[in-house]
């Protein structure tokens, strides 16, 4: 009996599995805050370009009528984030999440510097260099986002603190978007737009150095694994190279086809050839991942279930509608309503208190209310926010449509992301936390980029060339009503998911 008691009270190997639980409160604040910079800088990189997209376009000789070329400035960034996040998370599982988090910040800083330097090139080459730097910028968040989420998932035991950490991670998104709009508007209006990217580069270098200190070591076993040297040969032996090649190729080709069609039209053969090849590579990817000969698939489908399929669809429709709403509601305000980037930055500021309040509320509710119910709330407010943005008269005052649309979309972001992340994190084994985090952020960013391509196709086909404000407004509104349809689809799916969870609970309660 004494031996049993000793074994029950003796420390086990599990005591060190969640190192953040043992940190002091100030140290936890620094730790979680540092991880949250991944989402903050990701959204900042999107907001600062959306706020200045017209100014950047003018520098390279692109007018506001050529929305296809302008949308690439945003879509290219989201394209690589959504495409390479899965690879980034899987690499983190093999190489070490902290290593790749720091490396991602440095990579992001390098290409932010190049984006600003593109101003010194000629118009055509400068535009190409800027778009390429935006594409390569996206690889930075593709490393920091999944590995940051994996660090949180592995550092905290399931419970309130883990839920709050995920809630704060999601809440940092609107803060980053506001920072991007504010600094982008300030530099574009009062100084010179390249300083938006140069200052971002300086800040990212500082964040990478601080992260190297602030992120605590993983459990003893994982720390020893991360300290072990790795080689390319070892990585190839344990990494799903066929899955990576087919998956990345499929995502790039499909996304490229839809966004490039906005620029050149579907009559160009290479556009639909890319789309067909994308689907073929996608089929090859699923074949590779489901094959029994693949010992370490990059996307272990056996770890997923029906809940994740619903969350996948709800997240894609919700965040896709947000990306379309954000781009086009600002195009209406600036190109039709005559607002300035600084005005837009001021109009977006309410998402800070709203985001903070909703994040805290979600953090408290998770664990008490099933995440599916919180996700349902997010889908409802997505519908409200996009509908207000689509119906808004271009010259209406701020406190009518725009203000309430911003509030609704902020609540949608801060309810859908943490609830989806918790469902994913709880549904996959601990060794796949990097992969599980990768999936949810892949869905977010890839859906934003792809849906911008869908919306751009709608806009260019109904705006009669966009030569007048009336025609341009008609195209913008067509894209915005498409966002309403996306959010409505997500609402229907979330109702179905909530019903499935409820019926499952009823069956469990039935004796």
Short mmCIF file of C-alpha atoms in Angstrom, two decimals:
data_model
loop_
_atom_site.label_atom_id
_atom_site.label_comp_id
_atom_site.label_asym_id
_atom_site.label_seq_id
_atom_site.Cartn_x
_atom_site.Cartn_y
_atom_site.Cartn_z
CA UNK A 1 0.00 0.00 0.00
CA UNK A 2 2.87 2.33 0.83
CA UNK A 3 4.48 1.64 -2.53
CA UNK A 4 1.24 2.52 -4.28
CA UNK A 5 1.03 5.84 -2.43
CA UNK A 6 4.62 6.67 -3.28
CA UNK A 7 4.05 5.94 -6.92
CA UNK A 8 0.95 8.11 -6.93
CA UNK A 9 2.77 11.09 -5.50
CA UNK A 10 6.12 10.66 -7.20
CA UNK A 11 6.85 12.94 -10.14
CA UNK A 12 6.18 11.47 -13.51
CA UNK A 13 7.39 12.23 -16.97
CA UNK A 14 4.14 14.09 -17.58
CA UNK A 15 5.00 16.82 -15.04
CA UNK A 16 7.27 18.51 -17.57
CA UNK A 17 4.96 18.07 -20.55
CA UNK A 18 3.44 21.54 -20.17
CA UNK A 19 6.25 23.94 -19.18
CA UNK A 20 4.21 27.17 -19.39
CA UNK A 21 1.96 26.01 -16.52
CA UNK A 22 4.91 26.40 -14.15
CA UNK A 23 5.82 29.96 -15.25
CA UNK A 24 5.03 33.00 -13.14
CA UNK A 25 2.21 35.27 -14.32
CA UNK A 26 4.54 38.04 -15.63
CA UNK A 27 6.61 35.44 -17.46
CA UNK A 28 3.46 33.90 -18.97
CA UNK A 29 2.36 37.34 -20.17
CA UNK A 30 5.69 37.84 -21.94
CA UNK A 31 5.54 34.34 -23.39
CA UNK A 32 1.98 34.54 -24.72
CA UNK A 33 2.52 38.13 -25.91
CA UNK A 34 5.56 37.06 -27.89
CA UNK A 35 3.67 34.22 -29.55
CA UNK A 36 0.82 36.62 -30.35
CA UNK A 37 3.21 38.74 -32.44
CA UNK A 38 2.89 36.02 -35.09
CA UNK A 39 -0.78 36.86 -35.67
CA UNK A 40 -0.20 40.57 -35.03
CA UNK A 41 2.52 40.91 -37.69
CA UNK A 42 0.59 38.69 -40.10
CA UNK A 43 -2.47 40.97 -40.03
CA UNK A 44 -0.27 44.07 -39.95
CA UNK A 45 1.30 42.92 -43.21
CA UNK A 46 -2.13 42.66 -44.77
CA UNK A 47 -3.57 45.89 -43.32
CA UNK A 48 -0.66 48.14 -44.27
CA UNK A 49 -0.97 47.12 -47.93
CA UNK A 50 -4.76 47.27 -48.15
CA UNK A 51 -4.61 50.80 -46.68
CA UNK A 52 -2.06 51.96 -49.25
CA UNK A 53 -2.86 49.75 -52.24
CA UNK A 54 -3.96 52.70 -54.40
CA UNK A 55 -0.88 54.76 -53.48
CA UNK A 56 1.46 51.85 -54.20
CA UNK A 57 -0.36 51.19 -57.47
CA UNK A 58 0.06 54.81 -58.59
CA UNK A 59 3.81 54.56 -57.96
CA UNK A 60 4.00 51.71 -60.46
CA UNK A 61 1.58 53.30 -62.94
CA UNK A 62 -1.49 51.23 -62.02
CA UNK A 63 -4.80 53.07 -61.74
CA UNK A 64 -7.65 52.22 -59.39
CA UNK A 65 -9.62 50.95 -62.42
CA UNK A 66 -7.17 48.05 -62.79
CA UNK A 67 -8.36 46.21 -59.70
CA UNK A 68 -6.95 42.90 -60.93
CA UNK A 69 -3.36 44.10 -60.68
CA UNK A 70 -4.08 45.81 -57.35
CA UNK A 71 -5.64 42.71 -55.80
CA UNK A 72 -2.43 40.76 -56.48
CA UNK A 73 -0.67 43.05 -53.98
CA UNK A 74 -2.85 41.51 -51.28
CA UNK A 75 -3.64 38.07 -52.72
CA UNK A 76 0.02 37.19 -53.36
CA UNK A 77 0.80 37.63 -49.66
CA UNK A 78 -2.11 35.48 -48.51
CA UNK A 79 -1.38 32.93 -51.24
CA UNK A 80 2.01 31.93 -49.83
CA UNK A 81 0.81 32.06 -46.23
CA UNK A 82 -2.04 29.68 -46.98
CA UNK A 83 0.11 27.48 -49.21
CA UNK A 84 3.20 27.02 -47.07
CA UNK A 85 1.72 27.03 -43.55
CA UNK A 86 1.14 23.29 -43.66
CA UNK A 87 4.77 22.75 -44.65
CA UNK A 88 5.92 25.22 -42.00
CA UNK A 89 4.07 23.44 -39.22
CA UNK A 90 5.29 20.03 -40.32
CA UNK A 91 8.88 21.31 -40.50
CA UNK A 92 8.42 22.62 -36.97
CA UNK A 93 7.47 19.13 -35.80
CA UNK A 94 10.76 17.84 -37.24
CA UNK A 95 13.22 20.70 -36.69
CA UNK A 96 11.79 22.55 -33.70
CA UNK A 97 8.95 25.06 -33.37
CA UNK A 98 11.00 27.74 -31.64
CA UNK A 99 13.73 27.58 -34.27
CA UNK A 100 11.28 28.14 -37.10
CA UNK A 101 9.38 30.85 -35.22
CA UNK A 102 12.54 32.95 -34.94
CA UNK A 103 13.64 32.11 -38.49
CA UNK A 104 10.21 33.10 -39.84
CA UNK A 105 10.43 36.55 -38.24
CA UNK A 106 13.86 37.13 -39.80
CA UNK A 107 12.68 35.95 -43.24
CA UNK A 108 9.64 38.24 -42.99
CA UNK A 109 11.95 41.16 -42.09
CA UNK A 110 14.20 40.53 -45.11
CA UNK A 111 11.41 40.62 -47.66
CA UNK A 112 9.71 43.59 -46.01
CA UNK A 113 12.95 45.44 -46.65
CA UNK A 114 12.93 44.33 -50.30
CA UNK A 115 9.28 45.39 -50.71
CA UNK A 116 10.21 48.95 -49.76
CA UNK A 117 13.28 48.94 -52.02
CA UNK A 118 11.12 48.03 -55.02
CA UNK A 119 10.23 51.72 -55.30
CA UNK A 120 13.64 52.36 -56.87
CA UNK A 121 12.93 50.08 -59.85
CA UNK A 122 11.10 51.14 -63.00
CA UNK A 123 7.32 50.87 -63.14
CA UNK A 124 6.96 47.38 -64.67
CA UNK A 125 9.91 45.77 -62.93
CA UNK A 126 9.09 47.60 -59.69
CA UNK A 127 5.55 46.19 -59.70
CA UNK A 128 6.87 42.68 -60.36
CA UNK A 129 9.51 43.04 -57.63
CA UNK A 130 6.93 44.35 -55.16
CA UNK A 131 4.51 41.48 -55.87
CA UNK A 132 7.35 38.94 -55.61
CA UNK A 133 8.49 40.44 -52.31
CA UNK A 134 4.93 40.29 -51.03
CA UNK A 135 4.79 36.63 -52.05
CA UNK A 136 8.05 35.89 -50.23
CA UNK A 137 6.90 37.96 -47.25
CA UNK A 138 4.05 35.51 -46.81
CA UNK A 139 6.50 32.69 -46.15
CA UNK A 140 7.47 34.41 -42.89
CA UNK A 141 4.00 34.14 -41.29
CA UNK A 142 3.75 30.66 -42.86
CA UNK A 143 6.52 29.71 -40.42
CA UNK A 144 5.57 31.84 -37.40
CA UNK A 145 1.81 31.22 -37.28
CA UNK A 146 1.66 27.40 -37.14
CA UNK A 147 4.75 27.10 -34.98
CA UNK A 148 3.48 29.78 -32.59
CA UNK A 149 0.18 27.93 -32.21
CA UNK A 150 2.03 24.64 -31.78
CA UNK A 151 4.16 26.18 -29.02
CA UNK A 152 0.99 27.29 -27.20
CA UNK A 153 -0.65 23.89 -27.70
CA UNK A 154 2.37 22.03 -26.33
CA UNK A 155 3.19 24.47 -23.52
CA UNK A 156 -0.20 24.56 -21.76
CA UNK A 157 -2.27 21.70 -20.42
CA UNK A 158 -5.92 21.59 -21.58
CA UNK A 159 -7.97 24.03 -19.54
CA UNK A 160 -8.76 27.73 -19.02
CA UNK A 161 -5.21 29.00 -19.44
CA UNK A 162 -4.79 27.24 -22.76
CA UNK A 163 -8.17 28.54 -23.95
CA UNK A 164 -7.26 32.09 -22.93
CA UNK A 165 -3.90 31.81 -24.69
CA UNK A 166 -5.64 30.82 -27.93
CA UNK A 167 -8.21 33.59 -27.42
CA UNK A 168 -5.46 36.21 -27.03
CA UNK A 169 -3.73 34.85 -30.12
CA UNK A 170 -6.93 35.42 -32.11
CA UNK A 171 -7.50 38.81 -30.47
CA UNK A 172 -4.15 40.06 -31.70
CA UNK A 173 -5.44 39.91 -35.30
CA UNK A 174 -7.54 43.11 -35.15
CA UNK A 175 -4.76 44.88 -33.25
CA UNK A 176 -2.35 44.01 -36.04
CA UNK A 177 -4.80 45.10 -38.72
CA UNK A 178 -5.29 48.47 -37.02
CA UNK A 179 -1.53 48.93 -36.66
CA UNK A 180 -1.13 48.17 -40.36
CA UNK A 181 -3.81 50.64 -41.38
CA UNK A 182 -2.52 53.36 -39.06
CA UNK A 183 1.16 53.15 -39.95
CA UNK A 184 0.43 52.51 -43.62
CA UNK A 185 -1.85 55.56 -43.73
CA UNK A 186 0.61 57.72 -41.81
CA UNK A 187 3.61 56.89 -43.97
CA UNK A 188 1.60 57.13 -47.22
CA UNK A 189 0.09 60.50 -46.27
CA UNK A 190 2.76 62.26 -44.21
CA UNK A 191 5.97 60.65 -45.41
CA UNK A 192 6.72 58.01 -48.07
CA UNK A 193 4.96 54.65 -48.40
CA UNK A 194 8.19 52.50 -48.56
CA UNK A 195 8.82 53.40 -44.91
CA UNK A 196 5.78 51.26 -44.11
CA UNK A 197 7.84 48.21 -45.04
CA UNK A 198 11.22 49.42 -43.84
CA UNK A 199 9.88 50.18 -40.37
CA UNK A 200 8.15 46.81 -40.37
CA UNK A 201 11.47 45.15 -41.20
CA UNK A 202 13.20 46.86 -38.26
CA UNK A 203 10.43 45.83 -35.87
CA UNK A 204 10.50 42.20 -37.04
CA UNK A 205 14.22 41.92 -36.39
CA UNK A 206 13.60 43.15 -32.85
CA UNK A 207 10.75 40.65 -32.35
CA UNK A 208 12.91 37.75 -33.52
CA UNK A 209 15.62 38.58 -30.98
CA UNK A 210 13.11 38.94 -28.16
CA UNK A 211 11.38 35.67 -29.11
CA UNK A 212 14.66 33.78 -28.84
CA UNK A 213 14.74 34.78 -25.17
CA UNK A 214 11.05 34.90 -24.20
CA UNK A 215 9.88 31.51 -25.53
CA UNK A 216 10.63 28.92 -22.82
CA UNK A 217 12.13 25.52 -23.63
CA UNK A 218 9.71 22.73 -24.39
CA UNK A 219 9.46 19.63 -22.21
CA UNK A 220 12.76 17.93 -21.41
CA UNK A 221 12.25 15.27 -24.05
CA UNK A 222 11.29 17.79 -26.74
CA UNK A 223 14.12 20.14 -25.74
CA UNK A 224 16.64 17.34 -26.17
CA UNK A 225 15.14 16.50 -29.58
CA UNK A 226 15.31 20.13 -30.70
CA UNK A 227 18.96 20.38 -29.62
CA UNK A 228 19.89 17.45 -31.80
CA UNK A 229 21.50 18.50 -35.09
CA UNK A 230 19.48 17.85 -38.20
CA UNK A 231 20.58 17.33 -41.77
CA UNK A 232 18.85 17.53 -45.11
CA UNK A 233 19.23 13.77 -45.52
CA UNK A 234 17.60 13.14 -42.15
CA UNK A 235 14.80 15.58 -42.95
CA UNK A 236 14.08 13.96 -46.33
CA UNK A 237 13.99 10.55 -44.67
CA UNK A 238 11.30 11.65 -42.19
CA UNK A 239 9.50 14.29 -44.23
CA UNK A 240 6.70 13.63 -46.71
CA UNK A 241 8.39 15.11 -49.79
CA UNK A 242 5.85 13.72 -52.33
CA UNK A 243 3.00 15.12 -50.24
CA UNK A 244 4.71 18.50 -49.90
CA UNK A 245 5.42 18.80 -53.65
CA UNK A 246 1.96 17.73 -54.82
CA UNK A 247 0.12 19.72 -52.12
CA UNK A 248 2.02 22.98 -52.58
CA UNK A 249 1.83 22.73 -56.37
CA UNK A 250 -1.93 22.15 -56.26
CA UNK A 251 -2.57 25.10 -53.94
CA UNK A 252 -0.38 27.47 -55.94
CA UNK A 253 -1.82 26.55 -59.34
CA UNK A 254 -5.49 26.77 -58.28
CA UNK A 255 -4.98 30.06 -56.50
CA UNK A 256 -2.88 31.53 -59.32
CA UNK A 257 -5.50 30.60 -61.90
CA UNK A 258 -8.34 32.34 -60.09
CA UNK A 259 -6.40 35.52 -59.27
CA UNK A 260 -4.68 35.78 -62.66
CA UNK A 261 -8.03 35.35 -64.42
CA UNK A 262 -9.04 38.68 -62.90
CA UNK A 263 -6.12 40.33 -64.73
CA UNK A 264 -6.11 38.60 -68.15
CA UNK A 265 -9.47 36.83 -68.27
CA UNK A 266 -10.38 33.18 -68.65
CA UNK A 267 -9.90 33.38 -72.40
CA UNK A 268 -6.17 32.92 -71.90
CA UNK A 269 -5.40 29.18 -72.24
CA UNK A 270 -2.69 29.11 -69.58
CA UNK A 271 -5.20 30.21 -66.94
CA UNK A 272 -7.53 27.25 -67.20
CA UNK A 273 -4.61 24.91 -67.90
CA UNK A 274 -3.18 25.95 -64.52
CA UNK A 275 -6.57 25.33 -62.91
CA UNK A 276 -6.85 21.84 -64.41
CA UNK A 277 -3.29 20.97 -63.42
CA UNK A 278 -4.03 22.25 -59.92
CA UNK A 279 -6.93 19.85 -59.54
CA UNK A 280 -4.82 16.96 -60.88
CA UNK A 281 -2.03 17.69 -58.41
CA UNK A 282 -4.68 17.95 -55.68
CA UNK A 283 -5.93 14.46 -56.53
CA UNK A 284 -2.33 13.21 -56.48
CA UNK A 285 -1.84 14.81 -53.07
CA UNK A 286 -4.79 12.96 -51.53
CA UNK A 287 -3.61 9.72 -53.11
CA UNK A 288 -0.16 10.17 -51.54
CA UNK A 289 -1.58 11.07 -48.13
CA UNK A 290 -3.97 8.10 -48.07
CA UNK A 291 -1.43 5.56 -49.32
CA UNK A 292 -0.30 2.89 -46.91
CA UNK A 293 3.32 3.15 -48.12
CA UNK A 294 3.59 6.71 -46.81
CA UNK A 295 4.94 6.34 -43.22
CA UNK A 296 4.79 10.03 -42.25
CA UNK A 297 2.14 11.92 -44.28
CA UNK A 298 2.31 15.69 -44.14
CA UNK A 299 -1.47 15.64 -43.62
CA UNK A 300 -2.40 12.53 -41.59
CA UNK A 301 -6.06 12.31 -42.55
CA UNK A 302 -6.62 9.48 -40.06
CA UNK A 303 -6.25 12.06 -37.27
CA UNK A 304 -9.24 14.05 -38.54
CA UNK A 305 -12.94 13.51 -37.94
CA UNK A 306 -16.31 14.94 -38.91
CA UNK A 307 -16.01 17.84 -36.47
CA UNK A 308 -12.86 19.04 -38.19
CA UNK A 309 -14.55 18.83 -41.60
CA UNK A 310 -17.32 21.14 -40.38
CA UNK A 311 -14.86 23.54 -38.79
CA UNK A 312 -12.78 23.51 -41.96
CA UNK A 313 -15.78 24.62 -44.02
CA UNK A 314 -17.04 27.21 -41.52
CA UNK A 315 -13.61 28.76 -41.14
CA UNK A 316 -13.07 28.93 -44.90
CA UNK A 317 -16.38 30.67 -45.60
CA UNK A 318 -16.13 33.04 -42.63
CA UNK A 319 -12.58 34.23 -43.18
CA UNK A 320 -13.01 34.22 -46.96
CA UNK A 321 -15.94 36.61 -46.60
CA UNK A 322 -13.84 38.74 -44.24
CA UNK A 323 -11.01 39.07 -46.77
CA UNK A 324 -13.40 40.11 -49.55
CA UNK A 325 -15.25 42.50 -47.22
CA UNK A 326 -12.04 44.15 -46.00
CA UNK A 327 -10.62 44.73 -49.49
CA UNK A 328 -13.78 45.97 -51.19
CA UNK A 329 -15.38 48.01 -48.43
CA UNK A 330 -12.17 50.06 -48.36
CA UNK A 331 -12.12 50.36 -52.17
CA UNK A 332 -15.64 51.80 -51.99
CA UNK A 333 -14.66 54.23 -49.24
CA UNK A 334 -11.47 55.47 -50.96
CA UNK A 335 -12.19 55.25 -54.70
CA UNK A 336 -15.91 56.15 -54.59
CA UNK A 337 -16.41 57.97 -51.28
CA UNK A 338 -13.16 59.95 -51.45
CA UNK A 339 -11.84 58.92 -48.03
CA UNK A 340 -8.11 58.95 -47.29
CA UNK A 341 -5.97 56.11 -45.88
CA UNK A 342 -5.72 58.02 -42.58
CA UNK A 343 -9.50 58.28 -42.37
CA UNK A 344 -9.79 54.55 -42.98
CA UNK A 345 -7.26 53.91 -40.22
CA UNK A 346 -9.37 56.00 -37.82
CA UNK A 347 -12.54 54.21 -38.92
CA UNK A 348 -10.97 50.81 -38.18
CA UNK A 349 -9.76 51.73 -34.66
CA UNK A 350 -12.97 50.52 -32.88
CA UNK A 351 -11.89 46.94 -33.56
CA UNK A 352 -9.34 47.32 -30.74
CA UNK A 353 -11.80 47.66 -27.82
CA UNK A 354 -14.33 45.39 -29.52
CA UNK A 355 -11.67 42.78 -30.25
CA UNK A 356 -10.31 42.95 -26.71
CA UNK A 357 -13.77 42.56 -25.17
CA UNK A 358 -14.85 39.71 -27.42
CA UNK A 359 -11.52 37.88 -26.98
CA UNK A 360 -11.82 38.01 -23.20
CA UNK A 361 -15.43 36.87 -23.37
CA UNK A 362 -14.57 33.97 -25.66
CA UNK A 363 -11.65 32.98 -23.44
CA UNK A 364 -13.98 32.80 -20.45
CA UNK A 365 -16.73 30.97 -22.33
CA UNK A 366 -14.52 28.28 -23.87
CA UNK A 367 -14.75 25.28 -21.58
CA UNK A 368 -18.16 26.34 -20.28
CA UNK A 369 -19.90 26.56 -23.65
CA UNK A 370 -19.15 24.16 -26.48
CA UNK A 371 -16.93 25.71 -29.13
CA UNK A 372 -19.52 24.93 -31.82
CA UNK A 373 -21.96 27.40 -30.21
CA UNK A 374 -19.30 30.11 -30.15
CA UNK A 375 -18.53 29.41 -33.79
CA UNK A 376 -22.24 29.77 -34.62
CA UNK A 377 -22.24 33.25 -33.07
CA UNK A 378 -19.24 34.13 -35.22
CA UNK A 379 -21.01 33.03 -38.40
CA UNK A 380 -24.11 35.06 -37.53
CA UNK A 381 -22.17 38.29 -37.09
CA UNK A 382 -20.21 37.60 -40.29
CA UNK A 383 -23.53 37.68 -42.15
CA UNK A 384 -24.52 40.94 -40.44
CA UNK A 385 -21.14 42.60 -41.04
CA UNK A 386 -20.87 41.70 -44.71
CA UNK A 387 -24.49 42.68 -45.40
CA UNK A 388 -23.92 46.13 -43.85
CA UNK A 389 -20.76 46.56 -45.93
CA UNK A 390 -22.52 45.57 -49.16
CA UNK A 391 -25.55 47.80 -48.54
CA UNK A 392 -23.57 50.87 -47.40
CA UNK A 393 -24.08 53.99 -49.55
CA UNK A 394 -20.60 55.32 -50.52
CA UNK A 395 -21.16 58.77 -49.02
CA UNK A 396 -23.00 57.73 -45.86
CA UNK A 397 -21.71 58.93 -42.51
CA UNK A 398 -19.37 56.68 -40.56
CA UNK A 399 -21.69 55.97 -37.60
CA UNK A 400 -24.29 54.18 -39.68
CA UNK A 401 -23.24 51.25 -41.84
CA UNK A 402 -19.42 51.29 -41.59
CA UNK A 403 -19.11 51.43 -37.80
CA UNK A 404 -21.53 48.56 -37.14
CA UNK A 405 -20.04 46.53 -39.99
CA UNK A 406 -16.57 46.83 -38.42
CA UNK A 407 -17.92 45.86 -34.99
CA UNK A 408 -19.70 42.79 -36.37
CA UNK A 409 -16.72 41.56 -38.39
CA UNK A 410 -14.41 42.00 -35.40
CA UNK A 411 -16.67 39.85 -33.23
CA UNK A 412 -16.74 37.28 -36.02
CA UNK A 413 -12.95 37.08 -36.14
CA UNK A 414 -12.53 36.81 -32.38
CA UNK A 415 -15.15 34.11 -31.97
CA UNK A 416 -14.50 31.91 -35.00
CA UNK A 417 -10.72 31.67 -34.75
CA UNK A 418 -10.24 30.59 -31.10
CA UNK A 419 -13.20 28.19 -31.20
CA UNK A 420 -11.89 26.56 -34.38
CA UNK A 421 -8.37 26.38 -32.95
CA UNK A 422 -9.55 24.72 -29.75
CA UNK A 423 -11.54 22.12 -31.69
CA UNK A 424 -8.54 21.37 -33.90
CA UNK A 425 -6.09 21.28 -31.00
CA UNK A 426 -8.27 18.94 -28.96
CA UNK A 427 -9.04 16.67 -31.90
CA UNK A 428 -5.50 15.79 -32.98
CA UNK A 429 -2.75 13.97 -31.02
CA UNK A 430 -0.16 16.07 -29.23
CA UNK A 431 2.61 15.11 -31.63
CA UNK A 432 0.57 16.69 -34.45
CA UNK A 433 -0.05 20.04 -32.75
CA UNK A 434 2.13 21.79 -35.31
CA UNK A 435 0.20 20.16 -38.14
CA UNK A 436 -3.19 20.82 -36.50
CA UNK A 437 -2.36 24.50 -36.02
CA UNK A 438 -1.14 24.63 -39.61
CA UNK A 439 -4.45 23.42 -40.98
CA UNK A 440 -6.60 26.09 -39.37
CA UNK A 441 -4.30 28.95 -40.37
CA UNK A 442 -3.92 27.46 -43.86
CA UNK A 443 -7.69 27.54 -44.24
CA UNK A 444 -7.83 31.15 -43.05
CA UNK A 445 -5.19 32.60 -45.34
CA UNK A 446 -5.79 30.43 -48.38
CA UNK A 447 -9.52 31.13 -48.28
CA UNK A 448 -8.84 34.88 -48.12
CA UNK A 449 -6.60 34.74 -51.18
CA UNK A 450 -8.81 32.36 -53.18
CA UNK A 451 -12.02 34.23 -52.37
CA UNK A 452 -10.40 37.49 -53.46
CA UNK A 453 -9.89 35.78 -56.81
CA UNK A 454 -13.55 34.71 -56.92
CA UNK A 455 -14.69 38.21 -55.97
CA UNK A 456 -12.37 39.85 -58.49
CA UNK A 457 -13.79 37.65 -61.25
CA UNK A 458 -17.32 38.73 -60.30
CA UNK A 459 -16.31 42.39 -60.14
CA UNK A 460 -14.58 42.52 -63.54
CA UNK A 461 -17.46 40.74 -65.25
CA UNK A 462 -20.18 43.12 -64.06
CA UNK A 463 -18.46 46.54 -63.86
CA UNK A 464 -18.59 47.31 -67.63
CA UNK A 465 -14.89 48.07 -67.70
CA UNK A 466 -14.95 50.23 -64.56
CA UNK A 467 -14.64 53.51 -66.48
CA UNK A 468 -17.11 55.45 -64.32
CA UNK A 469 -17.77 55.60 -60.60
CA UNK A 470 -21.19 54.03 -61.14
CA UNK A 471 -19.67 51.08 -62.97
CA UNK A 472 -16.90 50.65 -60.41
CA UNK A 473 -19.40 50.80 -57.54
CA UNK A 474 -21.53 48.17 -59.27
CA UNK A 475 -18.50 45.85 -59.48
CA UNK A 476 -17.46 46.48 -55.88
CA UNK A 477 -20.95 45.76 -54.63
CA UNK A 478 -21.14 42.57 -56.64
CA UNK A 479 -18.00 41.38 -54.86
CA UNK A 480 -19.39 42.44 -51.48
CA UNK A 481 -22.67 40.61 -52.02
CA UNK A 482 -20.59 37.55 -52.89
CA UNK A 483 -19.06 37.94 -49.40
CA UNK A 484 -22.57 37.98 -47.96
CA UNK A 485 -23.32 34.72 -49.75
CA UNK A 486 -20.12 33.15 -48.41
CA UNK A 487 -20.93 34.12 -44.84
CA UNK A 488 -24.50 32.84 -45.30
CA UNK A 489 -23.15 29.47 -46.40
CA UNK A 490 -20.93 29.39 -43.31
CA UNK A 491 -23.98 30.20 -41.15
CA UNK A 492 -25.91 27.24 -42.58
CA UNK A 493 -22.94 24.92 -42.06
CA UNK A 494 -22.43 26.10 -38.48
CA UNK A 495 -26.10 25.41 -37.69
CA UNK A 496 -25.65 21.89 -39.03
CA UNK A 497 -22.47 21.41 -36.99
CA UNK A 498 -24.15 22.68 -33.81
CA UNK A 499 -27.03 20.27 -34.42
CA UNK A 500 -24.62 17.34 -34.84
CA UNK A 501 -22.87 18.21 -31.57
CA UNK A 502 -26.22 18.55 -29.77
CA UNK A 503 -27.53 15.20 -31.03
CA UNK A 504 -24.26 13.52 -30.10
CA UNK A 505 -24.61 14.88 -26.57
CA UNK A 506 -28.22 13.70 -26.38
CA UNK A 507 -27.19 10.16 -27.36
CA UNK A 508 -24.49 10.15 -24.68
CA UNK A 509 -27.00 11.28 -22.04
CA UNK A 510 -29.49 8.61 -23.03
CA UNK A 511 -29.18 5.62 -20.61
#
